[in-house]
XYZ file of C-alpha atoms in Angstrom:
765
model
C 83.158 -132.255 138.734
C 86.736 -132.441 139.914
C 89.739 -130.863 138.435
C 93.335 -131.755 138.839
C 96.534 -130.393 137.628
C 99.623 -132.446 137.941
C 103.306 -132.515 138.016
C 105.352 -135.566 137.602
C 108.988 -134.665 137.968
C 107.945 -131.146 136.898
C 104.979 -128.738 137.093
C 101.939 -129.838 139.048
C 98.893 -131.231 137.263
C 95.501 -129.582 137.652
C 92.507 -131.898 137.677
C 88.828 -131.284 138.096
C 86.054 -133.507 139.409
C 82.572 -132.947 138.135
C 78.815 -133.525 138.534
C 76.728 -134.294 141.620
C 77.415 -138.030 141.865
C 79.922 -138.050 144.700
C 82.614 -135.531 143.733
C 83.142 -134.235 147.238
C 83.028 -137.760 148.663
C 85.720 -138.857 146.194
C 87.734 -135.729 147.063
C 87.620 -136.718 150.746
C 88.674 -140.252 149.823
C 91.623 -138.905 147.814
C 92.709 -136.644 150.672
C 92.536 -139.608 153.052
C 94.485 -141.921 150.750
C 97.157 -139.291 150.112
C 97.604 -138.824 153.895
C 96.388 -135.222 153.734
C 93.643 -136.282 156.180
C 93.936 -138.718 159.064
C 90.186 -139.332 158.982
C 87.671 -138.472 156.286
C 84.698 -136.194 156.579
C 81.294 -136.840 155.053
C 78.733 -134.728 153.248
C 75.967 -136.014 155.542
C 77.690 -134.785 158.717
C 78.929 -131.542 157.144
C 82.546 -132.326 157.963
C 84.128 -132.399 154.503
C 87.316 -130.503 153.762
C 86.397 -128.954 150.411
C 82.833 -128.008 151.419
C 83.783 -125.643 154.227
C 81.253 -122.809 153.806
C 78.400 -122.895 156.369
C 75.812 -123.004 153.565
C 77.608 -125.960 151.940
C 77.694 -127.966 155.157
C 74.101 -127.084 155.982
C 72.740 -128.098 152.571
C 75.129 -130.946 151.773
C 76.060 -129.504 148.376
C 79.108 -127.818 146.861
C 78.566 -124.109 146.200
C 82.049 -122.871 145.350
C 85.059 -124.680 143.939
C 87.856 -125.525 146.375
C 91.505 -126.159 145.475
C 93.926 -128.454 147.319
C 97.450 -129.535 146.264
C 97.743 -133.322 146.672
C 100.933 -135.396 146.551
C 100.632 -138.990 145.343
C 103.650 -141.133 144.496
C 105.750 -139.193 141.944
C 103.022 -136.679 141.148
C 101.568 -133.494 142.552
C 97.941 -132.760 141.724
C 96.050 -129.533 142.214
C 92.631 -130.975 142.987
C 89.655 -128.690 142.389
C 86.292 -129.905 143.639
C 83.543 -128.053 141.756
C 79.759 -127.827 142.243
C 77.383 -130.160 140.448
C 74.242 -128.041 140.807
C 73.352 -126.078 137.671
C 72.799 -122.887 139.712
C 76.550 -122.720 140.377
C 77.679 -123.329 136.817
C 80.002 -120.303 136.940
C 82.269 -122.180 139.358
C 82.500 -125.086 136.911
C 82.999 -122.624 134.043
C 85.959 -120.881 135.668
C 87.608 -124.118 136.812
C 87.168 -125.694 133.362
C 89.126 -122.808 131.881
C 92.345 -123.577 133.785
C 92.476 -127.339 134.251
C 94.664 -129.784 132.346
C 92.392 -132.771 132.927
C 89.067 -133.718 134.439
C 87.619 -136.679 136.300
C 83.887 -136.718 135.601
C 81.660 -138.769 137.894
C 78.345 -140.361 137.029
C 76.011 -142.344 139.245
C 76.227 -145.956 138.041
C 72.525 -146.402 138.808
C 71.348 -143.387 136.802
C 73.995 -143.337 134.065
C 74.546 -140.132 132.061
C 72.160 -137.345 133.108
C 71.373 -133.926 131.691
C 73.825 -132.096 133.930
C 76.567 -134.550 132.949
C 76.159 -133.466 129.339
C 76.179 -129.820 130.366
C 79.500 -130.256 132.175
C 80.875 -132.213 129.205
C 80.055 -129.320 126.858
C 81.823 -126.891 129.195
C 84.949 -129.036 129.012
C 84.636 -129.116 125.221
C 84.196 -125.350 125.073
C 87.437 -124.704 126.947
C 89.338 -127.478 125.204
C 90.192 -129.524 128.315
C 92.490 -132.046 126.634
C 92.170 -135.153 128.819
C 89.375 -136.744 130.830
C 88.644 -139.850 132.856
C 85.146 -141.152 133.587
C 84.514 -142.595 137.056
C 81.396 -144.749 137.494
C 80.596 -144.148 141.140
C 78.223 -145.802 143.616
C 78.708 -149.327 142.289
C 77.671 -150.538 145.752
C 74.115 -149.245 145.335
C 71.174 -151.512 144.448
C 70.541 -151.252 140.719
C 74.079 -150.130 139.867
C 75.411 -151.444 136.550
C 78.935 -150.948 135.239
C 78.041 -152.217 131.759
C 74.824 -150.188 131.420
C 76.586 -147.013 132.605
C 79.352 -147.593 130.067
C 76.742 -148.065 127.342
C 75.069 -144.779 128.362
C 78.284 -142.928 127.467
C 77.711 -144.091 123.892
C 73.947 -143.567 123.753
C 74.345 -139.999 125.023
C 77.273 -139.338 122.658
C 79.816 -138.330 125.287
C 82.617 -140.207 123.521
C 82.752 -142.762 120.675
C 85.510 -144.844 122.297
C 85.064 -145.300 126.062
C 87.572 -147.873 127.298
C 86.996 -149.823 130.506
C 90.319 -150.154 132.324
C 88.827 -152.394 135.011
C 86.052 -154.830 135.837
C 84.047 -154.567 139.071
C 83.804 -157.482 141.500
C 80.445 -157.299 143.258
C 81.500 -160.066 145.643
C 84.146 -162.757 145.924
C 81.358 -165.193 146.841
C 79.587 -166.515 143.694
C 76.360 -167.066 145.644
C 75.855 -163.305 145.942
C 75.660 -163.069 142.160
C 72.892 -165.674 142.110
C 70.730 -163.693 144.559
C 71.564 -160.289 142.979
C 73.217 -158.999 146.133
C 74.342 -155.376 145.579
C 77.897 -154.504 146.464
C 81.429 -153.779 145.335
C 84.252 -155.623 147.065
C 86.988 -155.625 144.453
C 88.274 -154.398 141.092
C 90.235 -156.099 138.341
C 92.821 -153.737 136.840
C 92.922 -154.914 133.227
C 95.988 -152.813 132.337
C 98.247 -153.872 135.206
C 96.571 -157.312 135.364
C 95.959 -157.424 139.070
C 93.070 -157.742 141.506
C 92.248 -155.234 144.237
C 90.317 -156.633 147.179
C 88.781 -154.642 150.056
C 88.079 -156.426 153.336
C 85.249 -155.682 155.768
C 87.274 -152.858 157.388
C 87.852 -151.234 153.991
C 91.562 -152.138 153.856
C 92.730 -152.915 150.304
C 95.128 -155.599 149.152
C 96.531 -156.014 145.645
C 97.174 -159.410 144.030
C 98.758 -160.126 140.616
C 96.647 -162.251 138.292
C 98.006 -165.426 136.660
C 99.629 -165.022 133.258
C 98.448 -168.359 131.857
C 95.073 -170.037 131.588
C 95.983 -173.150 133.558
C 96.922 -171.259 136.730
C 93.456 -169.655 136.996
C 92.064 -172.883 138.452
C 94.520 -172.589 141.368
C 94.053 -168.841 141.892
C 92.920 -168.502 145.494
C 90.860 -165.287 145.276
C 88.256 -166.643 142.860
C 86.483 -170.002 143.124
C 86.422 -171.711 139.686
C 82.642 -171.125 139.575
C 82.920 -167.354 140.042
C 80.992 -165.528 137.258
C 83.853 -163.117 136.520
C 86.478 -165.790 135.739
C 85.333 -166.551 132.148
C 85.381 -162.829 131.317
C 88.850 -161.883 132.560
C 90.939 -163.057 129.586
C 88.439 -161.806 126.931
C 88.256 -158.415 128.694
C 92.024 -157.900 128.619
C 92.270 -159.210 125.057
C 89.564 -156.790 123.924
C 91.237 -153.894 125.772
C 94.559 -154.425 123.988
C 92.964 -155.007 120.589
C 90.829 -151.869 120.872
C 93.822 -149.819 122.035
C 95.936 -151.134 119.148
C 93.505 -149.456 116.742
C 95.067 -146.161 117.852
C 98.701 -147.328 117.879
C 100.427 -149.011 114.952
C 103.373 -149.828 117.191
C 101.167 -151.705 119.663
C 99.354 -153.457 116.839
C 102.649 -154.723 115.410
C 103.678 -155.953 118.850
C 100.407 -157.839 119.295
C 100.653 -159.369 115.815
C 104.064 -160.742 116.780
C 102.700 -162.638 119.777
C 101.952 -166.385 119.674
C 98.409 -167.428 118.766
C 97.762 -168.757 122.281
C 94.538 -167.463 123.956
C 96.628 -166.245 126.886
C 99.360 -164.549 124.838
C 97.988 -161.072 125.639
C 98.283 -161.739 129.374
C 102.061 -161.542 129.143
C 102.089 -157.996 127.765
C 103.425 -155.948 130.668
C 101.681 -152.746 131.741
C 104.889 -150.785 131.103
C 104.417 -151.576 127.401
C 100.709 -150.668 127.472
C 100.669 -147.401 129.429
C 102.628 -145.263 126.886
C 100.105 -146.136 124.158
C 97.192 -145.645 126.551
C 98.537 -142.251 127.600
C 99.158 -141.131 124.026
C 95.615 -142.053 122.977
C 94.197 -140.286 126.048
C 96.170 -137.096 125.356
C 94.801 -137.071 121.802
C 91.263 -137.645 123.160
C 90.999 -140.720 120.945
C 89.755 -142.783 123.894
C 87.954 -142.102 127.177
C 89.415 -144.154 130.052
C 86.643 -145.498 132.298
C 87.154 -146.449 135.947
C 84.685 -147.263 138.696
C 84.151 -147.948 142.361
C 82.532 -146.515 145.460
C 83.910 -143.221 146.749
C 82.017 -143.633 150.007
C 83.861 -146.906 150.716
C 87.211 -145.690 149.313
C 86.979 -148.390 146.647
C 88.709 -147.379 143.436
C 90.369 -144.245 144.820
C 93.885 -145.671 144.518
C 93.281 -146.533 140.853
C 91.831 -143.085 140.140
C 94.956 -141.374 141.481
C 97.268 -143.790 139.685
C 95.583 -143.251 136.328
C 95.239 -139.495 136.818
C 99.019 -139.437 137.180
C 99.642 -141.873 134.332
C 97.165 -140.560 131.756
C 95.953 -136.991 132.299
C 97.827 -134.069 130.773
C 100.409 -132.048 132.667
C 101.197 -128.381 131.935
C 103.998 -129.623 129.674
C 101.570 -131.713 127.588
C 99.387 -128.790 126.519
C 100.409 -125.878 124.243
C 102.492 -123.415 126.281
C 105.079 -120.687 125.891
C 108.697 -121.934 125.795
C 110.008 -121.770 129.342
C 113.403 -120.482 130.453
C 114.798 -119.104 133.694
C 113.817 -115.556 132.678
C 110.504 -116.261 130.934
C 107.990 -113.401 131.362
C 105.166 -114.009 133.820
C 101.732 -114.682 132.374
C 98.771 -115.550 134.618
C 95.036 -116.008 134.294
C 92.802 -114.971 137.202
C 90.191 -117.734 137.211
C 88.406 -116.830 140.422
C 88.134 -113.921 142.861
C 86.824 -114.271 146.424
C 86.498 -112.091 149.500
C 87.744 -113.135 152.915
C 87.023 -111.097 156.050
C 90.565 -111.618 157.362
C 92.651 -111.712 154.178
C 90.667 -109.336 151.964
C 90.492 -109.911 148.206
C 91.884 -113.302 147.151
C 92.640 -113.859 143.465
C 93.056 -117.463 142.278
C 95.506 -117.664 139.380
C 96.959 -120.239 137.016
C 100.558 -119.570 135.964
C 100.879 -120.053 132.194
C 104.414 -118.720 131.868
C 107.339 -117.731 134.047
C 107.520 -117.622 137.827
C 105.585 -115.209 140.029
C 107.282 -113.976 143.206
C 105.733 -112.130 146.115
C 105.977 -108.343 146.411
C 106.312 -108.130 142.624
C 104.358 -105.775 140.361
C 102.288 -107.160 137.491
C 100.301 -105.533 134.704
C 96.626 -106.392 134.184
C 96.490 -106.371 130.389
C 92.692 -106.856 130.453
C 92.178 -103.556 132.323
C 95.363 -101.575 131.659
C 96.114 -101.436 135.385
C 99.271 -102.082 137.393
C 98.769 -104.374 140.396
C 101.078 -105.045 143.341
C 101.308 -108.591 144.692
C 101.165 -108.544 148.490
C 101.361 -112.257 149.345
C 101.267 -115.602 147.564
C 99.355 -118.542 149.023
C 98.788 -122.191 148.353
C 95.240 -122.864 149.462
C 94.241 -126.121 151.144
C 90.454 -125.600 150.986
C 89.919 -123.068 153.832
C 93.510 -123.303 155.119
C 96.370 -121.372 153.513
C 100.143 -121.735 153.326
C 102.205 -118.668 152.438
C 104.863 -119.270 149.758
C 107.584 -117.171 148.131
C 106.795 -118.036 144.517
C 104.324 -119.672 142.136
C 106.185 -121.499 139.335
C 105.022 -122.323 135.814
C 101.978 -124.587 135.757
C 100.936 -123.979 139.347
C 97.653 -122.812 140.830
C 97.764 -120.397 143.732
C 96.250 -117.330 145.349
C 97.411 -113.705 145.228
C 96.534 -111.244 147.988
C 96.472 -107.512 147.457
C 95.078 -107.100 143.924
C 92.618 -104.183 143.735
C 91.256 -104.209 140.186
C 91.516 -107.773 138.913
C 88.358 -109.743 138.163
C 87.604 -113.262 136.990
C 89.040 -113.896 133.521
C 91.696 -111.147 133.581
C 95.209 -111.697 132.237
C 98.219 -110.588 134.319
C 101.707 -110.235 132.823
C 105.148 -108.952 133.805
C 105.346 -105.158 133.807
C 108.361 -105.256 131.494
C 106.768 -107.610 128.974
C 106.831 -106.491 125.325
C 103.450 -105.585 123.773
C 103.349 -108.949 121.955
C 103.469 -110.761 125.311
C 100.590 -108.690 126.725
C 97.916 -110.407 124.668
C 94.851 -111.321 126.682
C 94.263 -115.001 127.415
C 90.860 -116.417 126.576
C 88.232 -115.024 128.930
C 85.871 -116.993 131.157
C 82.277 -116.616 130.004
C 79.626 -116.298 132.728
C 76.344 -118.145 132.057
C 73.257 -116.031 131.367
C 71.154 -115.100 134.399
C 67.583 -116.412 134.267
C 65.895 -115.298 137.504
C 65.852 -112.051 139.476
C 64.760 -110.654 142.830
C 64.504 -107.098 144.108
C 66.757 -106.014 146.976
C 65.144 -103.476 149.306
C 67.437 -101.741 151.848
C 65.863 -101.566 155.287
C 66.498 -97.825 155.537
C 67.985 -95.011 153.486
C 71.251 -95.291 155.402
C 71.498 -98.946 154.333
C 71.364 -98.114 150.608
C 75.064 -97.392 150.113
C 76.303 -100.406 152.143
C 73.923 -102.675 150.206
C 75.168 -101.317 146.873
C 78.791 -101.787 147.932
C 78.061 -105.340 149.084
C 76.365 -106.138 145.762
C 79.317 -104.730 143.818
C 81.731 -106.855 145.867
C 79.563 -109.951 145.428
C 79.370 -109.465 141.659
C 83.179 -109.339 141.618
C 83.380 -112.712 143.369
C 80.569 -114.264 141.302
C 80.372 -112.962 137.701
C 77.154 -114.926 137.122
C 75.403 -112.433 139.444
C 74.164 -109.374 137.542
C 72.946 -106.230 139.330
C 70.978 -103.393 137.732
C 68.531 -100.626 138.596
C 65.030 -100.688 137.122
C 62.653 -97.841 137.932
C 64.439 -97.129 141.204
C 64.550 -100.794 142.256
C 67.756 -102.767 142.759
C 67.438 -106.093 140.923
C 69.807 -109.024 141.406
C 69.828 -111.606 138.606
C 71.090 -115.141 139.159
C 71.202 -118.673 137.768
C 68.266 -120.071 139.723
C 66.211 -119.935 142.907
C 68.880 -121.710 144.964
C 71.542 -119.363 143.603
C 69.527 -116.338 144.774
C 69.100 -117.926 148.216
C 72.867 -118.301 148.515
C 73.388 -114.721 147.266
C 70.991 -113.441 149.934
C 72.810 -115.385 152.642
C 76.252 -114.234 151.528
C 75.222 -110.576 151.458
C 74.027 -110.825 155.049
C 76.739 -113.125 156.447
C 79.856 -111.871 154.639
C 79.048 -108.177 154.173
C 76.483 -107.626 156.982
C 74.099 -105.939 154.553
C 70.657 -104.981 155.877
C 67.877 -105.512 153.333
C 64.685 -107.352 152.470
C 64.186 -109.523 149.396
C 61.218 -108.889 147.117
C 59.310 -111.365 144.982
C 61.370 -113.448 142.609
C 60.690 -113.189 138.912
C 62.132 -114.618 135.766
C 64.706 -112.534 133.866
C 63.045 -111.934 130.518
C 64.736 -110.443 127.441
C 63.591 -108.065 124.711
C 64.604 -108.162 121.054
C 64.888 -105.305 118.539
C 61.658 -103.706 117.333
C 60.739 -103.036 113.681
C 61.026 -99.212 113.711
C 63.654 -97.157 111.848
C 66.086 -94.742 113.556
C 65.301 -91.034 113.666
C 67.514 -88.604 111.702
C 70.801 -87.677 113.419
C 70.134 -90.265 116.129
C 73.848 -91.112 116.015
C 74.869 -87.688 117.394
C 74.931 -86.749 121.081
C 75.048 -83.083 121.995
C 76.221 -81.984 125.428
C 78.038 -79.196 127.238
C 81.700 -79.440 128.154
C 83.320 -76.497 129.894
C 80.435 -74.180 128.956
C 80.715 -75.083 125.301
C 78.383 -77.311 123.262
C 80.059 -80.330 121.672
C 78.849 -83.042 119.311
C 79.986 -86.648 119.685
C 79.062 -88.896 116.770
C 78.861 -92.682 117.116
C 77.459 -94.714 114.228
C 76.284 -98.318 114.558
C 74.740 -100.889 112.254
C 72.096 -102.623 114.376
C 69.826 -105.493 113.372
C 68.282 -108.613 114.869
C 70.206 -111.867 114.739
C 69.296 -114.055 111.801
C 68.405 -117.735 112.019
C 71.558 -119.730 112.672
C 73.500 -116.810 114.152
C 74.656 -117.562 117.686
C 75.026 -114.701 120.148
C 78.164 -114.086 122.204
C 77.701 -115.221 125.839
C 80.015 -112.384 126.905
C 77.367 -109.997 125.562
C 74.276 -111.824 126.878
C 73.410 -113.376 123.525
C 74.206 -110.321 121.376
C 76.950 -110.035 118.752
C 79.023 -106.846 119.136
C 81.733 -106.073 116.541
C 84.231 -103.250 116.083
C 84.946 -101.255 112.915
C 86.942 -104.123 111.403
C 84.313 -106.760 112.155
C 86.186 -108.238 115.108
C 84.384 -109.223 118.334
C 84.283 -106.326 120.786
C 85.948 -106.945 124.149
C 83.560 -107.333 127.056
C 82.559 -104.196 128.927
C 84.877 -105.090 131.816
C 87.945 -105.413 129.606
C 90.278 -102.777 128.120
C 89.347 -100.010 130.544
C 90.941 -96.649 129.854
C 90.736 -97.014 126.056
C 88.220 -95.666 123.550
C 87.026 -99.200 122.847
C 86.648 -99.851 126.562
C 84.507 -96.733 127.099
C 82.337 -97.558 124.085
C 81.927 -101.126 125.371
C 80.757 -99.783 128.728
C 78.182 -97.598 126.987
C 76.893 -100.491 124.875
C 76.635 -102.697 127.952
C 74.743 -100.004 129.855
C 72.223 -99.523 127.042
C 71.658 -103.253 126.538
C 71.070 -103.890 130.234
C 67.818 -101.927 130.369
C 65.459 -101.337 127.436
C 63.726 -97.927 127.340
C 60.624 -99.752 126.079
C 60.212 -102.463 128.690
C 63.073 -102.063 131.224
C 64.204 -105.600 130.248
C 67.690 -106.540 129.111
C 68.182 -106.533 125.337
C 69.318 -109.696 123.570
C 69.669 -111.265 120.103
C 71.038 -108.086 118.465
C 73.836 -107.810 115.897
C 75.704 -104.554 116.580
C 78.632 -103.287 114.545
C 80.466 -100.051 115.294
C 81.040 -98.191 112.020
C 82.834 -95.069 113.262
C 83.025 -92.591 116.120
C 84.053 -88.924 116.104
C 84.948 -86.971 119.241
C 86.165 -83.348 119.177
C 89.856 -82.743 119.987
C 90.632 -82.046 123.621
C 87.536 -83.841 124.923
C 88.114 -86.694 127.401
C 87.512 -90.061 125.758
C 85.669 -91.138 128.905
C 82.695 -89.188 127.527
C 82.309 -91.913 124.921
C 80.563 -94.062 127.535
C 77.665 -91.659 128.023
C 77.472 -90.831 124.339
C 77.365 -94.498 123.350
C 74.698 -95.345 125.916
C 72.417 -92.503 124.809
C 72.857 -93.199 121.072
C 72.127 -96.891 121.628
C 69.080 -96.212 123.824
C 67.666 -93.755 121.271
C 68.077 -96.354 118.534
C 66.300 -99.016 120.629
C 63.522 -96.561 121.552
C 63.020 -95.582 117.906
C 62.707 -99.245 116.948
C 59.830 -99.722 119.383
C 59.209 -102.709 121.595
C 60.473 -105.910 120.033
C 59.734 -109.594 120.620
C 60.070 -110.843 124.180
C 62.015 -113.951 125.189
C 61.854 -116.009 128.353
C 64.159 -118.698 129.726
C 63.201 -122.327 129.317
C 64.386 -125.318 131.299
C 64.911 -128.937 130.419
C 63.244 -131.291 132.899
C 63.758 -134.955 133.643
C 60.981 -136.181 135.907
C 60.913 -139.697 137.350
C 57.540 -140.882 138.668
C 55.604 -144.093 139.183
C 53.280 -145.273 136.416
C 50.124 -144.170 138.227
C 51.383 -140.546 138.464
C 52.495 -140.266 134.837
C 49.215 -138.903 133.461
C 48.970 -136.186 136.117
C 52.548 -135.060 135.482
C 52.101 -134.853 131.701
C 48.822 -132.953 132.062
C 50.399 -130.492 134.504
C 53.318 -129.847 132.151
C 51.090 -129.101 129.157
C 48.805 -126.852 131.247
C 51.865 -124.813 132.269
C 53.208 -124.279 128.761
C 55.568 -127.252 128.756
C 56.351 -129.572 125.876
C 56.846 -133.300 126.505
C 59.819 -134.516 124.487
C 60.126 -138.149 125.483
C 58.486 -140.634 127.811
C 61.257 -143.200 127.660
C 65.041 -142.811 127.938
C 65.207 -139.334 126.461
C 68.576 -140.153 124.928
C 67.509 -138.807 121.541
C 66.810 -135.311 122.815
C 69.400 -132.699 123.707
C 69.193 -130.251 126.589
C 67.854 -127.469 124.376
C 65.175 -129.781 123.023
C 66.739 -130.256 119.606
C 66.720 -133.725 118.100
C 70.074 -135.481 118.238
C 71.452 -138.129 115.952
C 71.404 -141.555 117.579
C 74.132 -142.613 119.956
C 77.588 -143.818 118.998
C 77.907 -147.378 117.813
C 79.101 -150.095 120.189
C 81.342 -151.520 117.475
C 84.949 -151.569 118.659
C 83.932 -150.864 122.292
C 84.136 -153.516 125.009
C 81.084 -153.413 127.273
C 81.280 -155.882 130.175
C 78.324 -158.266 130.472
C 75.470 -156.880 132.535
C 75.620 -160.033 134.661
C 78.837 -158.743 136.283
C 76.667 -156.139 138.060
C 74.119 -158.544 139.563
C 71.820 -156.089 141.348
C 71.544 -153.969 138.203
C 70.651 -157.011 136.112
C 68.263 -158.854 138.395
C 64.607 -159.532 137.474
C 63.544 -157.684 140.622
C 65.601 -154.663 139.614
C 64.307 -154.518 136.052
C 60.771 -155.109 137.253
C 60.942 -152.251 139.706
C 62.424 -150.008 137.061
C 59.470 -150.681 134.753
C 57.173 -149.314 137.442
C 58.819 -145.902 137.101
C 58.683 -143.706 134.019
C 60.938 -140.852 133.022
C 59.407 -137.776 131.421
C 61.710 -135.456 129.480
C 60.220 -132.041 128.783
C 60.872 -128.403 127.996
C 58.988 -125.769 129.976
C 59.143 -122.028 130.704
C 61.103 -121.390 133.899
C 58.460 -118.930 135.100
C 55.963 -121.795 135.435
C 58.420 -124.105 137.192
C 59.517 -122.000 140.172
C 57.227 -123.949 142.523
C 57.481 -127.266 140.704
C 58.889 -129.220 143.635
C 55.665 -128.594 145.597
C 53.441 -129.452 142.628
C 55.320 -132.673 141.875
C 55.232 -133.739 145.521
C 51.444 -133.313 145.509
C 50.929 -135.132 142.202
C 53.201 -138.075 143.003
C 52.437 -138.558 146.677
C 56.026 -137.579 147.508
C 57.552 -140.269 145.262
C 58.478 -138.105 142.254
C 61.944 -136.674 141.684
C 63.163 -134.265 139.028
C 66.211 -132.431 137.780
C 66.175 -129.130 135.944
C 68.741 -127.664 133.534
C 68.703 -124.270 131.817
C 67.859 -124.601 128.116
C 68.321 -121.033 126.856
C 65.853 -118.307 125.832
C 62.896 -118.705 123.473
C 60.719 -116.095 121.795
C 57.193 -116.040 123.235
C 53.812 -115.789 121.543
C 51.845 -112.538 121.292
C 49.470 -113.646 124.057
C 52.373 -114.580 126.340
C 54.047 -111.250 125.512
C 51.001 -109.396 126.848
C 51.094 -111.513 130.027
C 54.766 -110.667 130.602
C 54.231 -106.945 130.021
C 51.400 -106.985 132.562
C 53.596 -108.889 135.008
C 56.349 -106.266 134.820
C 53.880 -103.353 134.858
C 54.345 -102.263 131.235
C 50.873 -103.018 129.884
């Protein structure tokens, strides 16, 4: 996914690009078109600008988000290229928190896929106000603009997608007759012009005729070209559909003559304000298309990002004046061998200057700003200030982590409120880290602590003397291993990978006085009392991702801050104790989840340091969990989409059921959500213009549809523990012709028999 942030005459606009359908390729195309690059790099050759890490160039995937300011016409965008792979969802999560708009890519052959919907939900969760859909790879055999547009409805991404262009597969009508794949031009329905790309990839723009009679003399299209009969209806439908969201536009259209070509004379300057207003309200989803690899459609993407996506001034913000207090959100923290700790921030109020002092209101710590940078992927430019709405990098911060809020030191208490945090996804797989020698233990622990600061989706804990690293997937753990060795020179071996299971609350009752912790302080015995109400979550209750699926409330029933927030306060110390107890069950050594915990009261003797609340809380919580006995166990499940030929279908289904999987659908799978729950059918096509499938000849040819019928898609849910080697199994079953994608689908309670298997696996039975 990509993210941009923009400024037109004012603050810059932040935009994000998302999903694994050519984000980085489109980013390279944008950098080339905006003259940032003189020649583009490619993913295949490992020469892209935004994928600059060695592991990214080696694997051809995006691992961490990269930010680049881009100037285009009257606008400045902050482009953020984010990963598409589910294992690096934390990068998408953090970028989604700070962007003003997003450009989401889908493969126009595959349409909407499971990961597309996952990214879409992330954007919904953080309230990203404006989005554009880009249908990429229209030059591929089997690509279909109309079918991809229809998939947005069937998968319920938006009820009102609006095609702003029509693709031109070829300017030669004969290529349509033989279903020749390609994309050589685009019709901009808003500005009523044709873009044509020649064999060298150079574009030219031509205005379309404004009356029906002139079309016969229009030189670009022969009269027999299949697209000609659809041009006027497409623009007419665009304006009529848009008028449903604008009374002013509707009145203007009603005042036009009844001629079939009357709508052609409506200038784009009269359309764009209504289009922008509807986009800002999320009433419509603008849809563009092209081929990022061939730079086709890039110009239109940048134009419409500037015209339609929100700027910092279009979203709710503090009133700005010359002396407005500074308010920042740290959305990412990285480590650089030369520069040290680098904190990526979004400025939500005021203007940050270098060498200033800010207050971390999430951690009650003062931080000194050493330098301010604008980052161009791996290259940096030092600046004197970061104004309102900008994205930049701070050097020199010692305590700040992802999701922290930074404010001016002189800000009143009301202005020190914490901005919404960034929630890391739950870890689902773990591996043991074994230092090569005793002297390597401390360096390995320090490296792990630093890595967890840069990647909050990495969780580190100790279980029975072993260091365990938990991550989002097998690929994520591979990257973690490489980073520990390459960036921190840690010396260790990696043990066997295993799934990160969870334990629920057992049925037992607490022992008497289990809420009191007795200890010695200064040679004197003291009692610290901490009382909780603890129960299992009920059906329908949704756990807090900040607390790994638990609900943790304070005395007034308000959500407790995460264990990393509000350090130095009583609540902060109690939160640390709760987090410590939940990370490792005394019954099974597994993390605890699906608990409802409410703090009722705590009593600490006068003169005793409140920092002792951490130890007291952890012991009281662990005693309560131990008294309850071992509870139900949960394991992570994944959603699978497997594409195989007809002759391999039976083997794949049998293998899934033998490994505890559940087949959900053998067709399109559009009626099943990622977590396996049934969804209501797709949005209706009423009021939505979907171009005829014939305008994408290779996606509508008999040969194409025939070949598609030979392949079947299997949608299934399965336990992750049985899918760790699935690529090898599928290759064997399908003769190397099967492909699959896997998305995390949350935790599920296991059966009694499976519970015994898990306890044996972890050495507890």
